mmCIF file of C-alpha atoms in Angstrom:
data_model
loop_
_atom_site.group_PDB
_atom_site.id
_atom_site.type_symbol
_atom_site.label_atom_id
_atom_site.label_comp_id
_atom_site.label_asym_id
_atom_site.label_seq_id
_atom_site.Cartn_x
_atom_site.Cartn_y
_atom_site.Cartn_z
ATOM 1 C CA UNK G 1 108.676 110.327 92.351
ATOM 2 C CA UNK G 2 107.163 110.336 96.091
ATOM 3 C CA UNK G 3 108.404 112.737 98.072
ATOM 4 C CA UNK G 4 108.264 112.316 102.354
ATOM 5 C CA UNK G 5 108.136 115.614 103.484
ATOM 6 C CA UNK G 6 106.278 118.737 102.925
ATOM 7 C CA UNK G 7 107.725 122.359 102.851
ATOM 8 C CA UNK G 8 108.571 125.017 105.349
ATOM 9 C CA UNK G 9 105.754 124.159 107.615
ATOM 10 C CA UNK G 10 107.648 122.725 110.590
ATOM 11 C CA UNK G 11 107.347 124.950 114.160
ATOM 12 C CA UNK G 12 110.756 123.416 115.315
ATOM 13 C CA UNK G 13 113.928 124.540 113.587
ATOM 14 C CA UNK G 14 115.755 121.465 115.397
ATOM 15 C CA UNK G 15 114.118 118.236 116.427
ATOM 16 C CA UNK G 16 115.592 115.710 118.982
ATOM 17 C CA UNK G 17 115.590 112.092 117.896
ATOM 18 C CA UNK G 18 113.567 109.614 120.599
ATOM 19 C CA UNK G 19 115.625 106.265 120.191
ATOM 20 C CA UNK G 20 114.743 103.612 122.624
ATOM 21 C CA UNK G 21 114.135 105.607 125.540
ATOM 22 C CA UNK G 22 116.301 108.001 125.038
ATOM 23 C CA UNK G 23 116.428 111.558 123.543
ATOM 24 C CA UNK G 24 119.461 112.745 120.978
ATOM 25 C CA UNK G 25 119.555 116.335 120.259
ATOM 26 C CA UNK G 26 121.732 117.498 117.693
ATOM 27 C CA UNK G 27 121.458 118.755 113.982
ATOM 28 C CA UNK G 28 122.043 115.408 111.987
ATOM 29 C CA UNK G 29 121.665 111.960 113.220
ATOM 30 C CA UNK G 30 123.364 109.281 111.749
ATOM 31 C CA UNK G 31 122.178 105.800 113.028
ATOM 32 C CA UNK G 32 124.616 102.868 112.279
ATOM 33 C CA UNK G 33 125.107 98.651 113.304
ATOM 34 C CA UNK G 34 128.625 97.613 113.847
ATOM 35 C CA UNK G 35 128.889 94.670 112.034
ATOM 36 C CA UNK G 36 132.317 93.734 113.072
ATOM 37 C CA UNK G 37 133.250 93.896 116.411
ATOM 38 C CA UNK G 38 137.338 93.369 115.635
ATOM 39 C CA UNK G 39 137.323 95.797 112.468
ATOM 40 C CA UNK G 40 134.898 98.421 113.648
ATOM 41 C CA UNK G 41 133.139 98.001 110.077
ATOM 42 C CA UNK G 42 129.742 99.574 110.434
ATOM 43 C CA UNK G 43 126.454 99.430 107.821
ATOM 44 C CA UNK G 44 124.547 102.748 107.794
ATOM 45 C CA UNK G 45 120.798 102.256 109.159
ATOM 46 C CA UNK G 46 119.156 105.817 108.842
ATOM 47 C CA UNK G 47 120.803 109.542 108.871
ATOM 48 C CA UNK G 48 118.064 112.156 109.678
ATOM 49 C CA UNK G 49 119.220 116.066 108.855
ATOM 50 C CA UNK G 50 117.597 119.675 110.371
ATOM 51 C CA UNK G 51 118.392 121.577 107.279
ATOM 52 C CA UNK G 52 116.545 124.834 106.584
ATOM 53 C CA UNK G 53 113.752 124.007 108.105
ATOM 54 C CA UNK G 54 112.910 120.609 106.786
ATOM 55 C CA UNK G 55 113.868 117.409 108.282
ATOM 56 C CA UNK G 56 115.753 115.100 105.861
ATOM 57 C CA UNK G 57 115.979 111.501 105.705
ATOM 58 C CA UNK G 58 118.090 109.155 103.914
ATOM 59 C CA UNK G 59 118.108 105.275 104.355
ATOM 60 C CA UNK G 60 117.794 101.610 102.716
ATOM 61 C CA UNK G 61 115.860 99.139 104.362
ATOM 62 C CA UNK G 62 116.240 95.674 103.433
ATOM 63 C CA UNK G 63 114.243 92.249 104.145
ATOM 64 C CA UNK G 64 115.769 89.081 105.783
ATOM 65 C CA UNK G 65 117.325 88.095 103.083
ATOM 66 C CA UNK G 66 119.379 91.235 102.214
ATOM 67 C CA UNK G 67 116.744 92.192 98.954
ATOM 68 C CA UNK G 68 116.095 95.755 98.908
ATOM 69 C CA UNK G 69 112.821 97.515 100.021
ATOM 70 C CA UNK G 70 113.392 101.334 99.707
ATOM 71 C CA UNK G 71 115.699 103.282 99.419
ATOM 72 C CA UNK G 72 115.198 107.305 100.258
ATOM 73 C CA UNK G 73 117.809 109.774 99.112
ATOM 74 C CA UNK G 74 117.109 112.975 101.140
ATOM 75 C CA UNK G 75 113.338 112.567 101.121
ATOM 76 C CA UNK G 76 113.085 111.476 97.611
ATOM 77 C CA UNK G 77 112.521 107.721 97.032
ATOM 78 C CA UNK G 78 115.048 106.366 94.693
ATOM 79 C CA UNK G 79 113.425 102.661 94.887
ATOM 80 C CA UNK G 80 110.781 100.672 96.103
ATOM 81 C CA UNK G 81 109.691 97.096 96.165
ATOM 82 C CA UNK G 82 106.792 96.526 94.391
ATOM 83 C CA UNK G 83 105.394 94.154 97.629
ATOM 84 C CA UNK G 84 105.752 97.721 99.596
ATOM 85 C CA UNK G 85 103.713 101.041 100.265
ATOM 86 C CA UNK G 86 104.115 104.040 101.092
ATOM 87 C CA UNK G 87 102.295 106.754 102.554
ATOM 88 C CA UNK G 88 101.894 110.212 104.595
ATOM 89 C CA UNK G 89 104.907 112.888 105.218
ATOM 90 C CA UNK G 90 107.389 112.767 108.211
ATOM 91 C CA UNK G 91 105.964 115.962 109.463
ATOM 92 C CA UNK G 92 102.467 115.166 109.288
ATOM 93 C CA UNK G 93 99.729 112.800 111.300
ATOM 94 C CA UNK G 94 101.433 109.893 111.786
ATOM 95 C CA UNK G 95 104.130 110.521 109.701
ATOM 96 C CA UNK G 96 105.783 108.438 106.503
ATOM 97 C CA UNK G 97 105.117 104.759 106.555
ATOM 98 C CA UNK G 98 106.355 102.161 104.544
ATOM 99 C CA UNK G 99 104.281 98.649 105.011
ATOM 100 C CA UNK G 100 103.661 95.428 103.462
ATOM 101 C CA UNK G 101 100.870 95.411 100.990
ATOM 102 C CA UNK G 102 100.069 91.315 101.707
ATOM 103 C CA UNK G 103 98.888 92.764 105.601
ATOM 104 C CA UNK G 104 99.383 96.038 106.340
ATOM 105 C CA UNK G 105 102.488 95.468 108.453
ATOM 106 C CA UNK G 106 104.655 98.640 108.776
ATOM 107 C CA UNK G 107 108.579 97.758 108.186
ATOM 108 C CA UNK G 108 109.151 101.578 108.803
ATOM 109 C CA UNK G 109 108.084 104.627 110.259
ATOM 110 C CA UNK G 110 109.339 108.058 110.994
ATOM 111 C CA UNK G 111 107.009 110.707 112.499
ATOM 112 C CA UNK G 112 107.058 113.761 114.681
ATOM 113 C CA UNK G 113 105.414 113.259 118.107
ATOM 114 C CA UNK G 114 102.768 115.257 119.123
ATOM 115 C CA UNK G 115 105.671 116.354 121.866
ATOM 116 C CA UNK G 116 107.738 117.838 118.815
ATOM 117 C CA UNK G 117 110.195 115.308 118.876
ATOM 118 C CA UNK G 118 111.614 113.112 115.677
ATOM 119 C CA UNK G 119 110.544 109.407 116.472
ATOM 120 C CA UNK G 120 111.552 106.419 113.982
ATOM 121 C CA UNK G 121 110.619 102.848 114.374
ATOM 122 C CA UNK G 122 111.479 99.968 111.962
ATOM 123 C CA UNK G 123 113.071 96.938 111.707
ATOM 124 C CA UNK G 124 116.282 96.639 109.867
ATOM 125 C CA UNK G 125 118.040 93.237 108.766
ATOM 126 C CA UNK G 126 122.052 94.026 108.693
ATOM 127 C CA UNK G 127 124.754 91.095 108.670
ATOM 128 C CA UNK G 128 122.088 88.362 109.300
ATOM 129 C CA UNK G 129 120.989 90.364 112.293
ATOM 130 C CA UNK G 130 117.400 91.840 113.119
ATOM 131 C CA UNK G 131 117.487 94.996 114.546
ATOM 132 C CA UNK G 132 114.148 96.519 116.134
ATOM 133 C CA UNK G 133 113.860 100.187 116.590
ATOM 134 C CA UNK G 134 111.013 101.874 118.512
ATOM 135 C CA UNK G 135 110.685 105.020 120.627
ATOM 136 C CA UNK G 136 110.744 102.749 123.364
ATOM 137 C CA UNK G 137 113.292 100.093 122.707
ATOM 138 C CA UNK G 138 116.309 99.085 120.793
ATOM 139 C CA UNK G 139 116.540 95.242 120.126
ATOM 140 C CA UNK G 140 118.979 92.991 117.929
ATOM 141 C CA UNK G 141 117.945 89.402 117.675
ATOM 142 C CA UNK G 142 114.782 90.023 119.777
ATOM 143 C CA UNK G 143 117.192 90.760 122.962
ATOM 144 C CA UNK G 144 116.844 94.282 124.682
ATOM 145 C CA UNK G 145 119.905 96.441 124.038
ATOM 146 C CA UNK G 146 119.649 99.456 125.931
ATOM 147 C CA UNK G 147 122.736 100.118 127.269
ATOM 148 C CA UNK G 148 124.702 103.181 125.923
ATOM 149 C CA UNK G 149 128.486 102.936 126.487
ATOM 150 C CA UNK G 150 128.027 100.068 128.671
ATOM 151 C CA UNK G 151 125.676 101.919 131.280
ATOM 152 C CA UNK G 152 121.964 101.396 131.501
ATOM 153 C CA UNK G 153 120.543 104.632 130.321
ATOM 154 C CA UNK G 154 116.946 105.385 130.232
ATOM 155 C CA UNK G 155 114.724 108.677 129.707
ATOM 156 C CA UNK G 156 118.064 110.884 129.204
ATOM 157 C CA UNK G 157 119.224 113.607 126.438
ATOM 158 C CA UNK G 158 122.427 113.326 124.800
ATOM 159 C CA UNK G 159 123.902 116.369 123.420
ATOM 160 C CA UNK G 160 126.051 116.512 120.379
ATOM 161 C CA UNK G 161 126.405 112.496 119.853
ATOM 162 C CA UNK G 162 125.032 112.565 116.159
ATOM 163 C CA UNK G 163 126.919 109.349 115.206
ATOM 164 C CA UNK G 164 124.774 106.733 117.001
ATOM 165 C CA UNK G 165 126.508 103.337 116.573
ATOM 166 C CA UNK G 166 124.255 100.205 117.845
ATOM 167 C CA UNK G 167 126.116 97.110 118.213
ATOM 168 C CA UNK G 168 125.693 93.524 119.963
ATOM 169 C CA UNK G 169 126.696 94.901 123.487
ATOM 170 C CA UNK G 170 124.148 98.113 123.235
ATOM 171 C CA UNK G 171 124.634 101.618 121.742
ATOM 172 C CA UNK G 172 128.160 103.696 121.375
ATOM 173 C CA UNK G 173 129.266 107.017 120.703
#
């Protein structure tokens, strides 16, 4: 079983998450996509936890046909599709990467930046939508969704907002 993080060699006790062009400061980050505006139903995209000196990742990554590409539970690979490769560790170098074997395209990347932030990027397919997250932008079906609670906010730090929900209208807390 492949692990994607090392031991207690981190220099930070609490990593802050870069998502879009904003920074979130908390012990844990749960990022979801609201699939139904009326019911409020959400689909989990990923969770990152600052826990006992380690950064813990939990996620399921699916392709455009809703087929499971990889399932990671607390930094342990539970499952990975044979058409994809994994390399690296979140806390070292370019971080953990999930790539397509056929062309090397990066599907998911979680890393620590040189400034000591957690940067997560990837493409998630949920509810018929393509969600593209980088440390500079959040897009749904190739349309930027940079608003937070309906306000255009960039380069801001948010504290105490561990439950981050992406919606078709932007981010919500």
